[in-house]
């Protein structure tokens, strides 16, 4: 259903001012996404159908050996409205540490305006305080290999209420990435650190246009990034996913028993290839909600603004050597492995299905990312 159709249903009988705002909300020819997170649970079929996934696979970031639990994504009623809620807990051990992530499953967003309303917290909902917890909202792509020049990531917020990464007090990072190397760590990015408490609800608006990434919090410009310290552009170079996660940087400051932290997300909005002021972005979200519209996705109607095809050229020297004659059937295909490099045409088994790599990939899970095409079920 297009925006125009959805709004025709919900705005009948509204004022001329509302009708004018309808045109504004749907005006960007490249389309919009709006989600008010009206879901019953992480297993709600609409959640996946609308492009979201509650993470449950292992890996970074955060404490090595910690787990990511899909059930830690819930959708309670908060202040009279449904929200997406992330929960993370730790008992001070890696095995007793659980993170949470709500993520989009397709890379569809790049330039334009992002807006989201997020509630950060300075204290846990239970247990002792002081952990190096990271509360986030961001867009990202897979890193194909060290210093991948197409890697793209925008951190609308990484809020550390108890410090971490060398900080000792509350700090919020706005970061625009060019690329990085994982081991040894080498980050190429521009970032701005804002040192004060961000507890409570905040409107995060990020504009990406004309070589700039501008980060606003509650209508106030906090950062304007163009290049990293090497002169590389930090605007995204390929389509990304929009995500939220809650995770522990380390366990160095934990004390006592188990501590549990929460983060809430009220809504998310994206206008593709359109620069929208912070006030107008928030107003558009409010207008959708006032009309009873909990979800809109018109990016597929963007004409020439359709998502670009990710590059198919692998690195000159991949970090690991894939098999030279990959199997093409379930009986002989190996199970997908997070750390293995797969080239275009390679087949793997994962969650009872056979998958074919569309291009070079490493660390991108079949069924959740565009790098893999489903071949069929394994009997």
XYZ file of N, CA and C in Angstrom, residues 31-167:
411
model
N 10.443 8.190 -1.583
C 9.701 7.428 -0.597
C 10.173 7.610 0.829
N 9.417 7.029 1.756
C 9.697 7.134 3.185
C 9.475 5.784 3.857
N 10.057 5.665 5.040
C 9.741 4.578 5.966
C 9.298 5.216 7.273
N 8.212 4.726 7.831
C 7.802 5.123 9.175
C 7.333 3.875 9.903
N 7.814 3.703 11.130
C 7.394 2.560 11.936
C 7.173 3.009 13.373
N 5.969 2.753 13.877
C 5.610 3.107 15.247
C 5.779 1.919 16.194
N 6.300 0.812 15.677
C 6.626 -0.386 16.455
C 5.425 -0.954 17.213
N 4.324 -1.096 16.494
C 3.130 -1.713 17.069
C 3.153 -3.216 16.780
N 3.954 -3.939 17.548
C 4.094 -5.378 17.375
C 3.805 -6.076 18.702
N 3.428 -7.344 18.617
C 3.094 -8.086 19.833
C 4.329 -8.659 20.520
N 5.320 -9.095 19.721
C 6.534 -9.690 20.270
C 7.567 -9.797 19.161
N 8.747 -10.326 19.499
C 9.783 -10.481 18.473
C 9.431 -11.565 17.465
N 8.416 -12.371 17.755
C 7.972 -13.403 16.811
C 6.759 -12.964 15.997
N 6.293 -11.753 16.179
C 5.164 -11.230 15.401
C 5.498 -11.319 13.910
N 4.680 -11.999 13.095
C 4.989 -12.117 11.661
C 5.154 -10.777 10.957
N 4.454 -9.753 11.430
C 4.568 -8.433 10.800
C 5.951 -7.822 10.988
N 6.625 -8.181 12.068
C 7.951 -7.621 12.321
C 8.905 -8.010 11.200
N 8.938 -9.282 10.865
C 9.798 -9.738 9.775
C 9.277 -9.263 8.427
N 7.970 -9.282 8.241
C 7.396 -8.861 6.967
C 7.715 -7.406 6.664
N 7.881 -6.611 7.695
C 8.182 -5.192 7.520
C 9.676 -4.896 7.601
N 10.490 -5.957 7.545
C 11.920 -5.761 7.377
C 12.751 -5.687 8.629
N 12.236 -6.187 9.775
C 12.990 -6.152 11.020
C 13.309 -7.564 11.499
N 14.358 -7.661 12.311
C 14.771 -8.936 12.879
C 15.340 -8.702 14.268
N 14.957 -9.559 15.223
C 15.549 -9.535 16.561
C 16.738 -10.485 16.556
N 17.908 -9.951 16.750
C 19.139 -10.736 16.599
C 19.248 -11.836 17.642
N 19.717 -13.008 17.181
C 19.993 -14.098 18.114
C 21.263 -14.857 17.765
N 22.087 -14.329 16.850
C 23.339 -15.006 16.497
C 24.501 -14.438 17.302
N 25.574 -15.203 17.407
C 26.738 -14.805 18.193
C 27.580 -13.788 17.437
N 28.563 -13.220 18.141
C 29.485 -12.282 17.512
C 29.509 -10.947 18.218
N 30.327 -10.023 17.647
C 30.465 -8.703 18.223
C 29.318 -7.801 17.825
N 29.368 -6.566 18.354
C 30.393 -6.010 19.236
C 30.164 -6.408 20.696
N 31.061 -5.895 21.540
C 30.878 -6.070 22.962
C 31.693 -7.189 23.575
N 31.243 -7.655 24.721
C 31.966 -8.639 25.524
C 32.130 -9.943 24.742
N 33.365 -10.408 24.540
C 33.561 -11.694 23.848
C 32.882 -12.826 24.604
N 32.177 -13.678 23.880
C 31.495 -14.797 24.501
C 30.102 -14.495 24.991
N 29.695 -13.223 24.947
C 28.332 -12.870 25.333
C 27.360 -13.322 24.246
N 26.088 -13.428 24.606
C 25.071 -13.855 23.646
C 24.149 -12.694 23.297
N 23.471 -12.845 22.158
C 22.432 -11.906 21.721
C 21.118 -12.677 21.739
N 20.153 -12.185 22.500
C 18.920 -12.939 22.719
C 17.740 -12.222 22.073
N 17.084 -12.914 21.126
C 15.943 -12.317 20.429
C 14.826 -11.952 21.399
N 14.638 -12.765 22.442
C 13.569 -12.519 23.407
C 13.793 -11.252 24.220
N 14.997 -10.671 24.145
C 15.267 -9.416 24.846
C 14.733 -8.213 24.087
N 14.108 -8.449 22.925
C 13.380 -7.403 22.209
C 11.901 -7.604 22.499
N 11.275 -6.644 23.168
C 9.854 -6.717 23.497
C 9.166 -5.433 23.051
N 7.840 -5.439 23.122
C 7.067 -4.284 22.654
C 5.989 -3.931 23.678
N 6.416 -3.418 24.836
C 5.460 -3.062 25.881
C 4.777 -1.725 25.585
N 3.743 -1.449 26.349
C 3.110 -0.129 26.293
C 3.823 0.775 27.282
N 4.282 1.916 26.800
C 5.073 2.843 27.615
C 4.463 4.233 27.451
N 4.008 4.824 28.569
C 3.351 6.137 28.520
C 2.193 6.140 27.527
N 1.432 5.039 27.501
C 0.229 4.986 26.692
C 0.408 4.568 25.252
N 1.634 4.230 24.829
C 1.845 3.845 23.433
C 2.858 2.709 23.365
N 2.729 1.884 22.334
C 3.677 0.795 22.128
C 5.071 1.336 21.811
N 6.093 0.670 22.332
C 7.483 0.998 22.026
C 8.245 -0.299 21.782
N 9.360 -0.180 21.084
C 10.313 -1.285 21.008
C 11.257 -1.155 22.196
N 11.426 -2.218 22.953
C 12.274 -2.179 24.145
C 13.390 -3.203 24.038
N 14.619 -2.745 24.289
C 15.793 -3.605 24.296
C 16.246 -3.784 25.738
N 16.658 -4.998 26.093
C 17.156 -5.275 27.439
C 18.481 -6.015 27.348
N 19.430 -5.623 28.191
C 20.732 -6.288 28.262
C 21.083 -6.484 29.733
N 21.712 -7.613 30.041
C 22.041 -7.903 31.434
C 23.393 -8.583 31.530
N 24.006 -8.460 32.714
C 25.283 -9.134 32.962
C 25.423 -9.462 34.436
N 26.081 -10.591 34.704
C 26.444 -10.945 36.076
C 27.941 -10.778 36.297
N 28.606 -10.159 35.330
C 30.038 -9.934 35.434
C 30.879 -10.974 34.736
N 30.234 -11.982 34.138
C 30.960 -12.997 33.370
C 30.508 -12.940 31.917
N 31.360 -13.403 31.015
C 30.986 -13.387 29.604
C 29.805 -14.312 29.343
N 29.797 -15.490 29.985
C 28.696 -16.418 29.795
C 27.387 -15.922 30.371
N 27.468 -15.026 31.328
C 26.267 -14.469 31.944
C 25.918 -13.090 31.425
N 26.430 -12.743 30.254
C 26.164 -11.439 29.643
C 25.303 -11.625 28.398
N 24.204 -10.884 28.339
C 23.257 -10.992 27.227
C 23.004 -9.609 26.648
N 23.153 -9.487 25.325
C 22.918 -8.237 24.610
C 21.607 -8.308 23.837
N 21.209 -7.168 23.233
C 19.981 -7.123 22.431
C 20.186 -6.232 21.221
N 19.588 -6.634 20.088
C 19.666 -5.821 18.872
C 18.408 -6.004 18.032
N 17.829 -4.886 17.612
C 16.732 -4.858 16.655
C 17.294 -4.269 15.377
N 17.218 -5.024 14.267
C 17.913 -4.610 13.058
C 17.044 -4.826 11.820
N 17.271 -3.978 10.832
C 16.633 -4.184 9.545
C 17.348 -5.303 8.790
N 16.624 -5.965 7.905
C 17.170 -7.125 7.213
C 17.618 -6.827 5.793
N 17.351 -5.619 5.279
C 17.762 -5.272 3.928
C 18.460 -3.917 3.928
N 19.484 -3.800 3.099
C 20.214 -2.538 2.959
C 19.459 -1.652 1.966
N 18.740 -0.638 2.518
C 17.868 0.175 1.673
C 17.999 1.671 1.928
N 18.776 2.079 2.928
C 18.808 3.491 3.312
C 20.207 4.053 3.113
N 20.266 5.300 2.655
C 21.567 5.937 2.433
C 21.435 7.440 2.677
N 21.302 8.240 1.629
C 21.175 9.685 1.807
C 19.726 10.054 2.099
N 19.575 11.205 2.760
C 18.247 11.657 3.137
C 18.217 12.065 4.593
N 17.065 11.886 5.239
C 16.889 12.295 6.631
C 16.377 11.127 7.466
N 17.061 10.887 8.571
C 16.675 9.866 9.537
C 16.161 10.560 10.795
N 15.107 10.018 11.379
C 14.610 10.550 12.643
C 14.105 9.393 13.491
N 14.367 9.465 14.778
C 13.886 8.433 15.690
C 13.795 9.018 17.096
N 12.857 8.531 17.857
C 12.699 8.971 19.244
C 13.107 7.821 20.154
N 14.119 8.099 20.992
C 14.746 7.053 21.804
C 14.801 7.496 23.262
N 14.620 6.555 24.158
C 14.756 6.826 25.589
C 16.007 6.136 26.108
N 16.959 6.952 26.581
C 18.173 6.450 27.206
C 18.014 6.457 28.725
N 18.851 5.686 29.395
C 18.789 5.608 30.852
C 20.184 5.660 31.440
N 20.301 6.306 32.592
C 21.582 6.387 33.295
C 21.773 5.272 34.314
N 20.708 4.550 34.636
C 20.790 3.534 35.689
C 20.109 2.254 35.211
N 20.487 1.116 35.775
C 19.821 -0.138 35.408
C 18.420 -0.206 36.002
N 17.581 -1.053 35.425
C 16.247 -1.258 35.992
C 16.317 -2.197 37.187
N 17.416 -2.962 37.298
C 17.647 -3.807 38.469
C 19.140 -4.080 38.590
N 19.595 -4.322 39.814
C 21.002 -4.610 40.046
C 21.829 -3.357 40.255
N 23.123 -3.561 40.447
C 24.026 -2.450 40.728
C 24.356 -1.671 39.465
N 24.653 -0.391 39.637
C 24.975 0.512 38.529
C 26.488 0.502 38.282
N 26.906 1.160 37.211
C 28.323 1.364 36.948
C 28.872 0.642 35.744
N 28.080 -0.205 35.088
C 28.585 -0.974 33.948
C 28.831 -0.088 32.733
N 29.779 -0.508 31.910
C 30.053 0.171 30.645
C 29.054 -0.313 29.593
N 27.840 0.221 29.666
C 26.754 -0.155 28.768
C 26.673 0.857 27.627
N 26.389 0.374 26.420
C 26.292 1.234 25.238
C 24.870 1.166 24.690
N 24.201 2.323 24.627
C 22.823 2.432 24.150
C 22.855 3.155 22.803
N 22.336 2.529 21.742
C 22.651 3.006 20.403
C 21.447 3.144 19.477
N 21.681 3.926 18.407
C 20.832 3.982 17.216
C 21.785 4.255 16.065
N 21.706 3.464 14.965
C 22.742 3.583 13.938
C 22.301 2.948 12.631
N 23.056 3.248 11.564
C 22.944 2.542 10.286
C 24.297 1.912 9.985
N 24.293 0.811 9.200
C 25.549 0.091 9.006
C 25.466 -0.817 7.783
N 26.651 -1.209 7.280
C 26.778 -2.234 6.241
C 27.778 -3.281 6.727
N 27.815 -4.443 6.106
C 28.883 -5.395 6.428
C 30.248 -4.840 6.014
N 31.288 -5.222 6.747
C 32.674 -4.949 6.355
C 33.171 -6.168 5.595
N 33.433 -6.030 4.304
C 33.826 -7.183 3.488
C 35.241 -7.646 3.805
N 36.106 -6.711 4.142
C 37.499 -7.019 4.457
C 38.098 -5.783 5.104
N 39.296 -5.913 5.703
C 39.934 -4.784 6.373
C 40.053 -3.592 5.434
N 39.698 -2.412 5.964
C 39.775 -1.149 5.220
C 38.894 -1.168 3.966
N 37.786 -1.863 4.027
C 36.829 -1.887 2.919
C 36.398 -0.450 2.601
N 36.669 0.066 1.384
C 36.349 1.463 1.072
C 34.863 1.724 0.884
N 34.058 0.663 0.783
C 32.617 0.841 0.641
C 31.880 0.704 1.972
N 32.612 0.365 3.033
C 31.978 0.246 4.341
C 31.318 1.568 4.719
N 30.130 1.487 5.274
C 29.399 2.695 5.665
C 28.728 2.462 7.014
N 28.828 3.447 7.885
C 28.168 3.386 9.191
C 27.969 4.799 9.705
N 26.784 5.066 10.212
C 26.468 6.334 10.857
C 25.889 6.022 12.228
N 26.551 6.493 13.277
C 26.054 6.298 14.636
C 25.304 7.552 15.060
N 23.965 7.493 14.998
C 23.159 8.632 15.435
C 23.426 8.913 16.906
N 23.624 7.842 17.663
C 23.939 7.971 19.086
C 24.561 6.682 19.581
N 25.613 6.815 20.357
C 26.152 5.739 21.184
C 26.307 6.350 22.570
N 25.317 6.101 23.410
C 25.288 6.736 24.718
C 25.850 5.799 25.774
N 26.899 6.274 26.457
C 27.583 5.535 27.511
C 27.344 6.260 28.836
N 26.314 5.899 29.597
C 26.001 6.639 30.822
C 27.074 6.523 31.894
N 27.822 5.422 31.887
C 28.874 5.206 32.888
C 30.270 5.261 32.290
N 30.381 5.868 31.118
C 31.674 5.964 30.473
C 32.077 4.665 29.799
N 33.359 4.609 29.438
C 33.903 3.507 28.656
C 34.705 4.084 27.512
N 35.538 3.259 26.880
C 36.402 3.737 25.797
C 37.264 4.922 26.259
N 37.720 4.870 27.496
C 38.558 5.932 28.029
C 37.802 7.075 28.670
N 36.479 7.078 28.577
C 35.654 8.113 29.205
C 35.233 7.645 30.594
